[in-house]
Coordinates of C-alpha atoms and ligand atoms in Angstrom, one line a residue:
M193 CA 10.1 20.0 6.2
T194 CA 12.4 19.3 9.2
A195 CA 12.1 16.9 12.1
R196 CA 13.8 17.6 15.4
R197 CA 14.3 15.7 18.7
A198 CA 11.7 16.7 21.3
G199 CA 10.1 15.1 24.3
P200 CA 8.4 11.6 24.3
L201 CA 5.4 10.9 22.0
T202 CA 2.3 10.3 24.0
G203 CA -1.5 10.0 23.5
R204 CA -3.8 8.2 21.1
A205 CA -4.2 8.6 17.3
R206 CA -6.1 7.0 14.4
V207 CA -4.3 7.1 11.1
P208 CA -6.4 7.5 7.9
G209 CA -8.1 4.6 6.0
D210 CA -6.2 1.9 4.3
K211 CA -5.0 2.9 0.8
S212 CA -5.3 -0.6 -0.8
I213 CA -8.9 -1.1 0.5
S214 CA -9.9 2.5 -0.5
H215 CA -8.9 2.0 -4.2
R216 CA -10.6 -1.4 -4.3
A217 CA -13.8 -0.1 -2.7
L218 CA -14.1 2.6 -5.4
I219 CA -13.3 0.3 -8.3
L220 CA -15.5 -2.6 -7.1
G221 CA -18.2 -0.2 -6.2
A222 CA -18.0 1.1 -9.8
L223 CA -18.5 -2.5 -11.1
T224 CA -21.5 -3.1 -8.9
V225 CA -25.2 -2.4 -9.6
G226 CA -26.7 -0.3 -6.8
E227 CA -25.2 2.1 -4.2
T228 CA -22.1 1.2 -2.3
T229 CA -21.5 3.3 0.8
I230 CA -17.9 3.7 2.0
T231 CA -17.0 4.8 5.5
G232 CA -13.4 5.8 6.4
L233 CA -12.2 6.1 2.8
L234 CA -8.7 7.5 2.6
E235 CA -8.9 10.9 1.1
G236 CA -5.3 11.0 -0.1
E237 CA -4.4 12.2 -3.6
D238 CA -3.9 8.6 -4.9
V239 CA -7.4 7.6 -4.0
Q240 CA -8.9 10.8 -5.3
H241 CA -7.4 10.0 -8.7
T242 CA -9.0 6.6 -8.6
A243 CA -12.4 8.2 -7.8
Q244 CA -12.0 10.6 -10.7
A245 CA -11.1 7.7 -13.1
M246 CA -14.2 5.7 -12.0
R247 CA -16.4 8.8 -12.6
A248 CA -14.8 9.2 -16.1
L249 CA -15.7 5.5 -16.7
G250 CA -19.4 6.1 -15.8
A251 CA -19.8 5.6 -12.1
D252 CA -21.6 8.2 -10.0
I253 CA -19.4 9.0 -6.9
Q254 CA -20.4 11.5 -4.3
R255 CA -18.8 12.5 -1.0
T256 CA -21.6 13.1 1.5
I257 CA -21.8 13.8 5.2
D258 CA -24.4 12.0 7.4
G259 CA -26.5 13.3 10.3
E260 CA -23.6 12.7 12.8
G261 CA -21.1 14.6 10.7
Q262 CA -19.4 11.4 9.4
V263 CA -18.1 11.4 5.8
I264 CA -19.7 8.7 3.6
W265 CA -18.7 8.2 0.0
R266 CA -21.5 6.9 -2.2
V267 CA -20.7 4.9 -5.4
R268 CA -23.4 4.1 -7.9
G269 CA -21.8 1.6 -10.2
V270 CA -22.4 0.5 -13.8
G271 CA -22.1 -3.2 -13.3
V272 CA -19.5 -5.7 -14.6
G273 CA -18.7 -4.8 -18.2
G274 CA -20.7 -1.6 -18.0
F275 CA -18.0 1.0 -18.3
A276 CA -18.4 3.9 -20.7
A277 CA -15.4 5.1 -22.8
P278 CA -13.8 8.0 -21.0
E279 CA -13.6 11.3 -22.9
K280 CA -10.1 12.2 -21.6
P281 CA -7.0 10.3 -20.5
L282 CA -7.4 8.8 -17.0
D283 CA -4.8 10.5 -14.7
F284 CA -3.5 8.4 -11.8
G285 CA -1.0 10.9 -10.5
N286 CA 1.6 9.1 -8.3
S287 CA -0.5 5.9 -7.8
G288 CA 0.6 2.5 -9.2
T289 CA -2.2 0.7 -7.4
G290 CA -5.0 2.9 -8.8
C291 CA -3.5 2.7 -12.3
R292 CA -2.8 -1.0 -12.4
L293 CA -6.1 -2.1 -10.9
A294 CA -8.0 0.3 -13.2
M295 CA -6.2 -1.3 -16.2
G296 CA -7.5 -4.6 -15.1
A297 CA -11.1 -3.3 -14.8
V298 CA -10.9 -1.6 -18.2
A299 CA -9.3 -4.7 -19.8
G300 CA -12.6 -6.5 -19.1
A301 CA -14.8 -3.8 -20.6
G302 CA -14.9 -3.2 -24.3
V303 CA -13.8 0.5 -24.0
L304 CA -10.7 2.4 -25.1
A305 CA -8.9 4.3 -22.4
T306 CA -5.6 6.1 -22.0
F307 CA -3.7 5.9 -18.7
R308 CA -1.3 8.5 -17.5
G309 CA 0.5 9.6 -14.4
D310 CA 3.2 11.9 -12.9
A311 CA 6.9 11.5 -13.6
S312 CA 7.3 8.8 -10.9
L313 CA 4.4 6.7 -12.1
S314 CA 5.5 7.2 -15.7
S315 CA 8.9 5.6 -14.9
R316 CA 7.3 2.4 -13.4
P317 CA 6.8 -0.9 -15.2
M318 CA 3.4 -1.5 -16.6
A319 CA 4.3 -4.3 -19.0
R320 CA 4.0 -6.8 -16.1
V321 CA 0.3 -6.0 -15.9
L322 CA -0.3 -5.5 -19.7
A323 CA 1.1 -9.0 -20.5
P324 CA -1.6 -11.0 -18.7
L325 CA -4.3 -8.5 -19.7
A326 CA -3.3 -9.1 -23.4
K327 CA -3.7 -12.8 -22.8
M328 CA -7.2 -12.1 -21.7
G329 CA -7.9 -10.2 -25.0
A330 CA -7.2 -6.6 -24.2
R331 CA -5.0 -4.7 -26.8
V332 CA -2.3 -2.2 -26.0
I333 CA -2.8 0.4 -28.7
E334 CA 0.0 2.6 -27.6
A335 CA 2.6 2.7 -24.8
A336 CA 5.9 4.5 -24.1
D337 CA 9.2 2.6 -24.0
G338 CA 9.2 -0.6 -22.1
G339 CA 5.4 -0.6 -21.8
R340 CA 5.4 2.5 -19.6
L341 CA 2.8 5.3 -19.3
P342 CA 1.1 6.8 -21.1
V343 CA -0.6 3.6 -22.2
T344 CA -3.7 3.4 -24.4
L345 CA -5.6 0.1 -23.8
Q346 CA -8.5 -1.3 -25.8
G347 CA -10.5 -3.5 -23.4
A348 CA -11.8 -6.8 -24.6
A349 CA -15.6 -6.9 -25.3
E350 CA -15.4 -10.6 -24.5
P351 CA -12.4 -11.3 -22.3
Y352 CA -11.0 -14.8 -22.0
P353 CA -10.6 -16.4 -18.5
I354 CA -6.9 -17.5 -18.0
V355 CA -4.9 -19.5 -15.5
Y356 CA -2.1 -17.1 -14.4
E357 CA 1.0 -17.4 -12.2
P358 CA 2.4 -13.9 -11.6
P359 CA 6.2 -13.8 -12.2
V360 CA 6.6 -11.4 -9.2
A361 CA 4.7 -11.4 -5.9
S362 CA 2.4 -8.5 -6.6
A363 CA -1.1 -7.9 -5.3
Q364 CA -1.6 -5.3 -8.0
L365 CA -0.8 -7.8 -10.7
K366 CA -3.1 -10.4 -9.1
S367 CA -5.9 -7.9 -8.7
A368 CA -5.7 -6.6 -12.2
V369 CA -6.2 -10.1 -13.6
L370 CA -9.1 -10.8 -11.2
L371 CA -10.8 -7.6 -12.1
A372 CA -10.5 -8.3 -15.8
G373 CA -11.7 -11.9 -15.0
L374 CA -14.9 -10.5 -13.6
A375 CA -16.1 -9.9 -17.1
A376 CA -14.9 -13.3 -18.5
P377 CA -17.1 -16.4 -18.8
G378 CA -15.9 -19.3 -16.7
E379 CA -13.0 -19.4 -14.2
T380 CA -10.1 -17.1 -13.9
T381 CA -7.3 -18.6 -11.8
V382 CA -4.4 -16.9 -10.2
I383 CA -1.6 -19.0 -8.6
E384 CA 0.6 -17.2 -6.1
P385 CA 3.7 -19.1 -4.9
T386 CA 3.9 -16.5 -2.1
A387 CA 0.6 -14.9 -1.0
T388 CA 0.2 -11.2 -1.3
R389 CA -2.4 -8.9 0.4
D390 CA -5.8 -10.4 -0.3
H391 CA -8.1 -7.4 0.0
T392 CA -9.4 -7.9 -3.6
E393 CA -10.4 -11.5 -2.9
R394 CA -12.1 -10.5 0.4
M395 CA -14.0 -7.6 -1.1
L396 CA -15.1 -9.6 -4.1
K397 CA -16.6 -12.1 -1.7
H398 CA -18.2 -9.2 0.2
F399 CA -19.9 -8.0 -3.0
G400 CA -21.2 -11.5 -3.7
A401 CA -18.7 -12.9 -6.3
K402 CA -18.0 -16.6 -6.2
I403 CA -14.3 -16.9 -5.4
S404 CA -12.4 -19.7 -3.8
V405 CA -9.0 -19.4 -2.1
K406 CA -6.9 -22.5 -1.4
H407 CA -3.7 -22.3 0.7
T408 CA -0.8 -24.1 -1.0
G409 CA 2.9 -24.9 -0.4
V410 CA 5.1 -25.3 2.6
N411 CA 3.6 -23.5 5.6
D412 CA 0.6 -22.6 3.5
I413 CA 2.6 -19.8 2.0
G414 CA 1.0 -19.9 -1.5
R415 CA -2.6 -19.4 -2.8
R416 CA -4.7 -20.7 -5.6
I417 CA -7.5 -18.3 -6.3
V418 CA -10.4 -19.2 -8.6
L419 CA -13.0 -16.6 -9.6
Q420 CA -16.2 -17.4 -11.3
G421 CA -16.7 -14.8 -14.0
Q422 CA -19.7 -12.7 -14.8
P423 CA -21.2 -12.4 -11.3
E424 CA -23.9 -9.9 -10.4
L425 CA -22.0 -7.9 -7.9
E426 CA -24.3 -6.6 -5.2
A427 CA -23.7 -3.3 -3.5
A428 CA -22.6 -3.7 0.1
P429 CA -21.3 -1.2 2.7
V430 CA -17.6 -1.0 3.1
L431 CA -15.8 0.1 6.3
V432 CA -12.2 1.0 5.6
P433 CA -9.9 0.3 8.6
A434 CA -6.9 2.4 9.5
D435 CA -3.9 1.8 7.2
P436 CA -1.1 -0.3 8.8
S437 CA 1.4 1.1 6.3
S438 CA 0.6 4.6 7.6
A439 CA 0.5 3.5 11.2
A440 CA 4.0 2.2 10.7
F441 CA 5.4 5.8 10.9
P442 CA 4.1 6.9 14.3
L443 CA 4.7 3.3 15.5
V444 CA 8.4 3.3 14.7
A445 CA 8.7 6.9 15.9
A446 CA 7.3 5.8 19.3
L447 CA 9.7 2.9 19.5
I448 CA 12.8 5.1 19.0
V449 CA 11.9 8.4 20.8
P450 CA 12.8 7.7 24.4
G451 CA 10.0 7.6 26.9
S452 CA 7.2 7.4 24.3
D453 CA 4.0 5.5 25.0
I454 CA 1.2 5.8 22.4
V455 CA -1.9 4.0 21.2
L456 CA -2.8 3.6 17.5
E457 CA -6.4 2.9 17.2
A458 CA -8.2 0.3 15.0
V459 CA -5.3 -0.5 12.8
M460 CA -5.9 -3.3 10.2
T461 CA -4.1 -6.5 11.2
N462 CA -4.8 -8.6 8.2
P463 CA -2.1 -11.3 8.5
L464 CA -0.9 -10.5 5.0
R465 CA 0.0 -7.0 6.1
T466 CA 1.6 -7.6 9.5
G467 CA 5.2 -8.4 8.5
L468 CA 6.4 -5.2 10.1
L469 CA 4.8 -6.0 13.5
T470 CA 6.3 -9.5 13.4
T471 CA 9.8 -8.1 12.6
L472 CA 9.7 -5.3 15.2
K473 CA 8.6 -7.8 17.9
E474 CA 11.6 -10.0 17.0
M475 CA 13.7 -6.9 17.4
G476 CA 12.4 -6.6 21.0
A477 CA 9.8 -3.9 20.4
Q478 CA 7.1 -3.4 23.0
I479 CA 3.9 -3.6 21.0
E480 CA 0.7 -4.8 22.6
T481 CA -2.3 -5.7 20.6
V482 CA -5.6 -4.8 22.3
N483 CA -9.3 -4.8 21.4
A484 CA -8.7 -7.2 18.5
N485 CA -11.9 -7.3 16.5
S486 CA -13.2 -8.0 13.0
D487 CA -14.5 -4.9 11.2
G488 CA -16.2 -5.2 7.7
G489 CA -14.3 -8.4 6.7
E490 CA -10.9 -7.3 7.9
E491 CA -9.2 -7.8 11.3
V492 CA -8.4 -4.7 13.3
A493 CA -6.8 -3.9 16.7
D494 CA -5.5 -1.1 18.8
L495 CA -1.7 -1.1 19.1
R496 CA 0.0 0.2 22.3
V497 CA 3.6 1.0 21.5
K498 CA 6.3 1.9 24.1
A499 CA 9.9 3.0 23.4
G500 CA 12.6 0.6 24.4
P501 CA 15.8 -1.0 23.2
L502 CA 15.8 -2.8 19.8
K503 CA 18.3 -5.4 18.5
G504 CA 19.2 -6.2 14.9
V505 CA 17.6 -9.2 13.2
E506 CA 17.5 -11.0 9.9
V507 CA 14.3 -10.5 7.9
P508 CA 13.6 -13.5 5.6
A509 CA 12.7 -12.8 1.9
E510 CA 9.4 -14.7 2.3
R511 CA 8.2 -12.0 4.6
A512 CA 8.6 -9.2 2.0
P513 CA 5.1 -9.3 0.5
S514 CA 3.5 -8.8 4.0
M515 CA 5.6 -5.7 4.6
I516 CA 6.7 -4.5 1.2
D517 CA 5.9 -0.8 1.8
E518 CA 7.4 -0.8 5.3
Y519 CA 11.1 -1.4 4.6
P520 CA 12.2 2.3 4.6
V521 CA 10.7 2.8 8.1
L522 CA 12.0 -0.6 9.3
A523 CA 15.4 0.6 8.1
V524 CA 15.0 3.6 10.4
A525 CA 14.1 1.4 13.3
A526 CA 17.2 -0.7 12.4
A527 CA 19.4 2.4 12.5
F528 CA 18.4 2.8 16.2
A529 CA 18.8 -0.9 17.0
E530 CA 21.9 -2.6 18.4
G531 CA 23.8 -4.6 15.7
Q532 CA 23.1 -5.5 12.1
T533 CA 19.7 -5.9 10.5
I534 CA 19.7 -7.8 7.2
M535 CA 16.5 -7.4 5.1
R536 CA 16.5 -10.0 2.3
G537 CA 14.7 -10.3 -1.0
L538 CA 14.0 -6.6 -1.7
R539 CA 14.2 -6.5 -5.5
E540 CA 10.7 -5.1 -5.8
L541 CA 11.6 -2.0 -3.9
R542 CA 13.5 -0.8 -6.9
V543 CA 10.2 -0.3 -8.8
K544 CA 8.1 1.5 -6.2
E545 CA 7.4 5.2 -6.2
S546 CA 11.2 5.6 -6.3
D547 CA 14.0 3.1 -6.4
R548 CA 13.3 2.7 -2.7
L549 CA 16.3 0.4 -2.0
E550 CA 18.7 3.1 -3.2
A551 CA 16.6 6.0 -1.7
T552 CA 16.6 4.2 1.7
V553 CA 20.3 3.7 1.7
Q554 CA 21.0 7.3 0.8
M555 CA 18.5 8.5 3.5
L556 CA 20.5 6.6 6.1
R557 CA 23.9 7.5 4.9
V558 CA 23.4 11.2 4.7
N559 CA 22.4 10.9 8.4
G560 CA 25.5 9.1 9.4
V561 CA 24.1 5.6 9.5
E562 CA 26.1 2.6 8.1
A563 CA 23.9 1.0 5.3
A564 CA 24.6 -1.1 2.3
V565 CA 22.8 -2.9 -0.5
E566 CA 24.2 -6.3 -1.4
G567 CA 22.3 -7.9 -4.3
D568 CA 18.7 -7.8 -3.2
N569 CA 19.5 -7.3 0.4
L570 CA 19.6 -4.2 2.6
I571 CA 22.0 -4.2 5.5
V572 CA 21.8 -1.6 8.2
T573 CA 24.1 -1.3 11.2
G574 CA 22.7 0.3 14.2
K575 CA 24.6 1.5 17.3
G576 CA 21.8 0.9 19.7
A577 CA 21.5 2.4 23.1
T578 CA 25.1 1.8 24.2
L579 CA 26.9 3.5 21.3
G580 CA 24.5 6.4 20.8
R581 CA 21.8 7.5 18.5
A582 CA 22.0 8.1 14.7
A583 CA 23.8 11.4 13.9
G584 CA 21.1 13.0 11.7
G585 CA 21.9 16.4 10.3
G586 CA 21.2 15.3 6.7
S587 CA 19.0 16.6 4.0
V588 CA 17.1 13.7 2.4
T589 CA 16.1 13.6 -1.3
T590 CA 12.7 12.0 -1.4
H591 CA 12.4 11.3 -5.2
M592 CA 8.6 11.9 -5.3
D593 CA 8.2 9.1 -2.7
H594 CA 5.9 9.7 0.2
R595 CA 7.3 6.8 2.2
I596 CA 10.9 8.0 2.0
A597 CA 9.7 11.5 3.1
M598 CA 7.8 10.1 6.2
S599 CA 10.6 7.7 7.1
A600 CA 13.2 10.4 7.0
L601 CA 11.1 12.7 9.3
V602 CA 10.6 9.8 11.7
M603 CA 14.3 9.4 11.8
G604 CA 14.8 13.1 12.6
L605 CA 12.6 12.8 15.7
A606 CA 15.1 10.6 17.4
S607 CA 18.5 11.6 15.8
E608 CA 21.2 13.8 17.4
Q609 CA 20.7 16.5 14.8
P610 CA 17.5 17.5 12.8
V611 CA 16.7 15.7 9.6
A612 CA 15.3 17.6 6.6
V613 CA 13.4 16.4 3.5
D614 CA 13.6 18.3 0.2
D615 CA 9.9 17.8 -0.6
A616 CA 7.1 16.8 1.8
A617 CA 4.3 17.4 -0.7
F618 CA 4.0 13.7 -1.7
I619 CA 3.0 12.7 1.8
A620 CA -0.5 13.8 0.8
T621 CA -0.7 11.0 -1.7
S622 CA -1.2 8.4 1.1
F623 CA -1.3 10.2 4.5
P624 CA -3.0 13.5 4.5
G625 CA -2.6 15.1 8.0
F626 CA 0.6 13.2 8.7
A627 CA 2.4 16.2 10.2
A628 CA -0.6 17.3 12.3
L629 CA -1.1 13.8 13.7
M630 CA 2.5 13.5 14.6
R631 CA 2.5 17.0 16.2
L632 CA -0.5 16.0 18.3
L633 CA 1.6 13.1 19.7
G634 CA 4.3 15.5 20.5
A635 CA 6.6 15.5 17.4
D636 CA 8.6 18.6 16.4
L637 CA 8.0 19.0 12.7
S638 CA 8.3 22.4 11.0
Ligands
S3P918 C1 -0.6 -2.7 -3.3 C2 0.3 -3.6 -3.5 C3 1.8 -3.4 -3.4 C4 2.1 -2.2 -2.5 C5 1.2 -1.0 -2.9 C6 -0.2 -1.4 -2.7 C7 -2.0 -3.0 -3.5 O1 2.4 -3.3 -4.7 O2 3.5 -1.8 -2.7 O3 1.6 0.1 -2.1 O4 -2.9 -2.2 -3.0 O5 -2.3 -4.0 -4.1 P1 2.8 -4.5 -5.6 O6 1.6 -5.3 -5.9 O7 3.4 -3.9 -6.8 O8 3.8 -5.3 -4.8

């Protein structure tokens, strides 16, 4: 796929449902007795894999359409500890979130399951999740080198509650432990020195679990999460808000394509996901938050975004968990800003769908932008309005990474020359309809 400069982006759009919440709604729905209805579920490939896995573990999951033509997913769960042993390996495709959260849920059920995924997922670290799950009584029967997929896990019939401090800031890791802890007697505690996205905690509360969350540390940056095990989860309707990590692409595009003025509707603004908005505003971006509202336990708002000059900034390492998936597209914004943008503390980017730190630098360099990695920091030098736009003209290798593909295409919409990506297929893992939505706003993608 290739992106070219065209006129300004204009109009309104609503990006698909949040990926993190969609995975959790299916998994927690599967652990609940009764029928959970989900409105706005992301129908990307990653989430479809999670739905398939939950079916294989015994949940009844149907996609239905109501009288008004609205898609409603219905999940009839099996209750905490009620999973059946799947007959075949559970395939999670490209999705680290689906796989790691499901490992937690299986670890707390006495069943044997094999987890597999595509080449990208099979290269990602799983030992970080398997270690605490083993402490809770699950057994790794088989794993590839370094604890990678395929992994066969024997869940614990009677898991132990643990007190756990994740060695890396990871919502997936936290969530896996909490999901396993659902089946354990007593209290499972997770201590986070830096808070990560809290959708699991919010949704557990929504389904009736007893969970307390205390803010800790300087500026309340940490969390102490205590879950009472063996709750009766009660089915409750879930409304999935629009995904801020997907909204990031049209948002940055509108900032850098001259003359643009768009509205992105009902984007989730959970404060643990808004690091990109904070950073872009520091860069001088014109982003107005309107119709702020609370929808189904998560904050949402419309975002009005206008093109305008941006300046380079320093992004502190503590902000990384609240914008961990947004660095490639922030780097694109930085390429169009005036001066240097220094993004600190990005080690985790090396273990995403690709080595995203390296892939981001390459994406920028093949398009004539000065970029460097120094330790865990990414440094991008933009020329800004005075010195001219990014050259473009490059062909970007996406390494099976949807966010590299979308970031590169956003870049092409504002560069001197078109930008091409080698493979746009992985965009469907998280943002089905990306190209169509961007074209409706006025983008030239072919
Ligand atoms: C996610 C957590 C993050 C993020 C991923 C979604 C989640 O991963 O990158 O896209 O839904 O919990 P880590 O927990 O590995 O940081």
